Amino acid sequence: MSKKGKYEVLKFTCIPVETDADGKYQLKLDPAGNAKLHVWRIGKHTKGKYQGPGQLLMTENNLTAVILAAEPLAFKDRHSETPMQRFLTARVDDDVLQQGLAQLN
């Protein structure tokens, strides 16, 4: 990444989350009980560091989502995905992560 202004771009497959009555993060499900997969990417002004699946991120619309998978995205292709705002240090519990990963397949 020698060129000025270039940065590493990862794209993340995520599911939006919400907190339950105990304040724990749960997957946001539609009335049929399905979660919607969404993709966001690191943007030029994204704050924080990616730590791994199960980590939460905040979108530019202040939606919280759990990261299920990350993959490199070519810098030139970055405009095909929506940038995210920041990585959160919070993580979902393992059972919620497993539930999310099951939606990937």
mmCIF file of C-alpha atoms in Angstrom:
data_model
loop_
_atom_site.group_PDB
_atom_site.id
_atom_site.type_symbol
_atom_site.label_atom_id
_atom_site.label_comp_id
_atom_site.label_asym_id
_atom_site.label_seq_id
_atom_site.Cartn_x
_atom_site.Cartn_y
_atom_site.Cartn_z
ATOM 1 C CA MET A 1 0.000 0.000 0.000
ATOM 2 C CA SER A 2 2.544 2.542 -1.075
ATOM 3 C CA LYS A 3 0.250 4.897 -2.966
ATOM 4 C CA LYS A 4 -0.915 7.926 -1.066
ATOM 5 C CA GLY A 5 -4.493 7.634 0.141
ATOM 6 C CA LYS A 6 -4.709 3.879 -0.385
ATOM 7 C CA TYR A 7 -5.656 1.630 2.497
ATOM 8 C CA GLU A 8 -6.365 -2.052 3.011
ATOM 9 C CA VAL A 9 -9.987 -2.846 2.206
ATOM 10 C CA LEU A 10 -11.802 -5.803 3.730
ATOM 11 C CA LYS A 11 -15.427 -6.583 3.079
ATOM 12 C CA PHE A 12 -17.516 -8.092 5.831
ATOM 13 C CA THR A 13 -20.581 -10.294 5.642
ATOM 14 C CA CYS A 14 -22.714 -9.328 8.635
ATOM 15 C CA ILE A 15 -26.123 -9.675 10.223
ATOM 16 C CA PRO A 16 -27.697 -6.729 12.066
ATOM 17 C CA VAL A 17 -28.138 -7.295 15.807
ATOM 18 C CA GLU A 18 -30.316 -5.888 18.566
ATOM 19 C CA THR A 19 -30.147 -6.214 22.322
ATOM 20 C CA ASP A 20 -32.537 -8.411 24.263
ATOM 21 C CA ALA A 21 -34.050 -7.645 27.686
ATOM 22 C CA ASP A 22 -30.790 -8.753 29.359
ATOM 23 C CA GLY A 23 -28.725 -6.405 27.187
ATOM 24 C CA LYS A 24 -27.196 -9.283 25.221
ATOM 25 C CA TYR A 25 -26.810 -8.988 21.470
ATOM 26 C CA GLN A 26 -29.108 -11.201 19.384
ATOM 27 C CA LEU A 27 -29.493 -11.508 15.625
ATOM 28 C CA LYS A 28 -32.197 -9.245 14.231
ATOM 29 C CA LEU A 29 -34.720 -11.647 12.678
ATOM 30 C CA ASP A 30 -37.621 -11.028 10.347
ATOM 31 C CA PRO A 31 -41.126 -12.295 11.256
ATOM 32 C CA ALA A 32 -40.302 -15.652 9.595
ATOM 33 C CA GLY A 33 -37.277 -16.052 11.874
ATOM 34 C CA ASN A 34 -34.663 -15.412 9.200
ATOM 35 C CA ALA A 35 -31.721 -13.042 9.426
ATOM 36 C CA LYS A 36 -30.711 -10.888 6.469
ATOM 37 C CA LEU A 37 -27.065 -10.949 5.415
ATOM 38 C CA HIS A 38 -25.531 -7.590 4.536
ATOM 39 C CA VAL A 39 -22.089 -6.577 3.306
ATOM 40 C CA TRP A 40 -20.080 -3.584 4.493
ATOM 41 C CA ARG A 41 -16.461 -2.643 3.935
ATOM 42 C CA ILE A 42 -13.695 -0.727 5.638
ATOM 43 C CA GLY A 43 -13.785 2.899 4.571
ATOM 44 C CA LYS A 44 -11.076 5.538 4.592
ATOM 45 C CA HIS A 45 -12.327 6.926 7.910
ATOM 46 C CA THR A 46 -13.284 3.634 9.587
ATOM 47 C CA LYS A 47 -12.259 3.658 13.253
ATOM 48 C CA GLY A 48 -10.954 0.695 15.234
ATOM 49 C CA LYS A 49 -9.420 -2.638 14.269
ATOM 50 C CA TYR A 50 -10.897 -5.862 12.948
ATOM 51 C CA GLN A 51 -10.393 -8.672 15.471
ATOM 52 C CA GLY A 52 -12.369 -11.576 14.017
ATOM 53 C CA PRO A 53 -15.790 -13.150 13.488
ATOM 54 C CA GLY A 54 -18.259 -12.339 16.245
ATOM 55 C CA GLN A 55 -17.024 -8.760 16.575
ATOM 56 C CA LEU A 56 -19.583 -5.991 16.210
ATOM 57 C CA LEU A 57 -19.374 -3.077 13.828
ATOM 58 C CA MET A 58 -21.326 0.151 13.520
ATOM 59 C CA THR A 59 -22.556 1.211 10.098
ATOM 60 C CA GLU A 60 -22.694 4.794 8.894
ATOM 61 C CA ASN A 61 -26.433 4.709 9.693
ATOM 62 C CA ASN A 62 -25.648 3.720 13.314
ATOM 63 C CA LEU A 63 -26.851 0.153 12.802
ATOM 64 C CA THR A 64 -24.982 -2.441 14.850
ATOM 65 C CA ALA A 65 -24.106 -5.703 13.073
ATOM 66 C CA VAL A 66 -22.091 -8.821 13.881
ATOM 67 C CA ILE A 67 -19.250 -9.765 11.535
ATOM 68 C CA LEU A 68 -19.535 -13.357 10.293
ATOM 69 C CA ALA A 69 -16.877 -13.390 7.584
ATOM 70 C CA ALA A 70 -14.200 -11.091 6.206
ATOM 71 C CA GLU A 71 -12.491 -11.171 2.846
ATOM 72 C CA PRO A 72 -10.104 -8.894 0.985
ATOM 73 C CA LEU A 73 -11.651 -6.448 -1.466
ATOM 74 C CA ALA A 74 -9.591 -4.901 -4.242
ATOM 75 C CA PHE A 75 -9.103 -1.180 -3.615
ATOM 76 C CA LYS A 76 -10.446 -0.397 -7.091
ATOM 77 C CA ASP A 77 -13.635 -2.379 -6.331
ATOM 78 C CA ARG A 78 -14.360 -0.708 -3.006
ATOM 79 C CA HIS A 79 -17.202 1.477 -4.315
ATOM 80 C CA SER A 80 -19.296 -1.633 -4.980
ATOM 81 C CA GLU A 81 -19.849 -2.008 -1.200
ATOM 82 C CA THR A 82 -21.100 0.346 1.508
ATOM 83 C CA PRO A 83 -18.460 1.668 3.926
ATOM 84 C CA MET A 84 -18.861 1.114 7.656
ATOM 85 C CA GLN A 85 -18.244 3.656 10.404
ATOM 86 C CA ARG A 86 -16.327 1.821 13.127
ATOM 87 C CA PHE A 87 -15.412 -1.477 14.719
ATOM 88 C CA LEU A 88 -16.755 -1.984 18.224
ATOM 89 C CA THR A 89 -14.777 -3.828 20.887
ATOM 90 C CA ALA A 90 -17.922 -5.765 21.865
ATOM 91 C CA ARG A 91 -18.562 -9.293 20.623
ATOM 92 C CA VAL A 92 -21.619 -11.519 20.481
ATOM 93 C CA ASP A 93 -21.790 -14.685 22.563
ATOM 94 C CA ASP A 94 -20.575 -17.846 20.806
ATOM 95 C CA ASP A 95 -24.096 -19.265 20.444
ATOM 96 C CA VAL A 96 -25.219 -16.111 18.606
ATOM 97 C CA LEU A 97 -22.118 -16.288 16.381
ATOM 98 C CA GLN A 98 -22.879 -19.947 15.557
ATOM 99 C CA GLN A 99 -26.498 -19.021 14.779
ATOM 100 C CA GLY A 100 -25.224 -16.321 12.421
ATOM 101 C CA LEU A 101 -22.654 -18.586 10.764
ATOM 102 C CA ALA A 102 -25.424 -21.121 10.096
ATOM 103 C CA GLN A 103 -27.205 -18.397 8.055
ATOM 104 C CA LEU A 104 -24.126 -18.042 5.826
ATOM 105 C CA ASN A 105 -24.488 -21.535 4.377
#
